[in-house]
């Protein structure tokens, strides 16, 4: 899980990437020790690739602006601006 549920901490994407790199290294070691067949190793490789895409999504999500904030430049309500234009 990308969040530290015990402390309520939101780690940086780099921290999550480091944690996942450690997990993938352990899984590679276990796959070697278990002498997994090629098909199983291909599934692990695909999951690792998807993890990289997921990390990119996670990074993008941290960069998105707050949805509730107004993106208008002027603080004037739209009605006032419309009436000034007439």
XYZ file of C-alpha atoms in Angstrom:
86
model
C 0.000 0.000 0.000
C 1.467 3.412 -0.902
C 0.366 5.087 2.342
C 1.699 4.519 5.839
C -1.587 3.465 7.417
C -0.179 3.255 10.953
C 1.046 6.854 11.019
C -1.280 8.396 8.426
C 1.785 9.554 6.495
C 1.733 10.106 2.732
C 5.220 9.205 1.485
C 6.784 10.784 -1.557
C 6.667 8.938 -4.856
C 10.426 8.370 -4.562
C 9.937 6.665 -1.187
C 7.202 4.427 -2.594
C 9.400 3.608 -5.605
C 12.256 2.630 -3.277
C 9.964 0.365 -1.262
C 8.714 -1.317 -4.430
C 12.255 -1.737 -5.779
C 13.087 -3.633 -2.574
C 9.988 -5.790 -2.969
C 10.819 -6.608 -6.596
C 14.394 -7.510 -5.617
C 13.097 -9.899 -2.949
C 10.603 -11.417 -5.400
C 13.359 -11.956 -7.981
C 15.446 -13.731 -5.338
C 12.477 -15.901 -4.344
C 11.701 -16.680 -7.997
C 15.292 -17.873 -8.466
C 15.238 -19.923 -5.268
C 11.918 -21.527 -6.220
C 13.081 -22.125 -9.793
C 9.855 -20.653 -11.146
C 8.879 -21.563 -14.694
C 9.271 -19.018 -17.474
C 5.558 -18.253 -17.609
C 5.475 -17.321 -13.920
C 8.547 -15.117 -14.354
C 6.835 -13.386 -17.275
C 3.876 -12.606 -15.012
C 6.232 -11.116 -12.434
C 7.941 -9.032 -15.114
C 4.588 -7.729 -16.329
C 3.534 -6.839 -12.791
C 6.811 -4.987 -12.303
C 6.222 -2.995 -15.510
C 2.707 -2.145 -14.358
C 4.128 -0.985 -11.045
C 6.224 1.574 -12.897
C 3.134 2.857 -14.707
C 1.265 2.969 -11.401
C 4.066 5.039 -9.846
C 3.796 7.484 -12.747
C 0.056 7.741 -12.078
C 0.727 8.274 -8.393
C 3.182 11.065 -9.209
C 0.655 12.691 -11.551
C -2.034 12.518 -8.885
C 0.175 14.432 -6.464
C 0.610 17.206 -9.021
C -3.077 17.744 -9.823
C -4.583 20.982 -8.486
C -7.331 20.803 -5.888
C -10.649 20.236 -7.586
C -12.543 22.605 -5.297
C -10.363 25.625 -6.024
C -11.428 28.132 -8.638
C -9.131 28.491 -11.608
C -10.529 31.884 -12.640
C -8.041 34.733 -12.675
C -10.459 37.422 -11.601
C -12.087 37.273 -8.221
C -15.199 38.953 -9.613
C -18.255 36.739 -9.967
C -19.165 35.803 -13.523
C -22.396 37.838 -13.481
C -20.549 41.020 -12.640
C -18.026 40.452 -15.380
C -20.781 39.755 -17.887
C -22.620 42.946 -16.964
C -19.434 45.005 -17.339
C -18.955 43.655 -20.846
C -22.377 44.885 -22.061
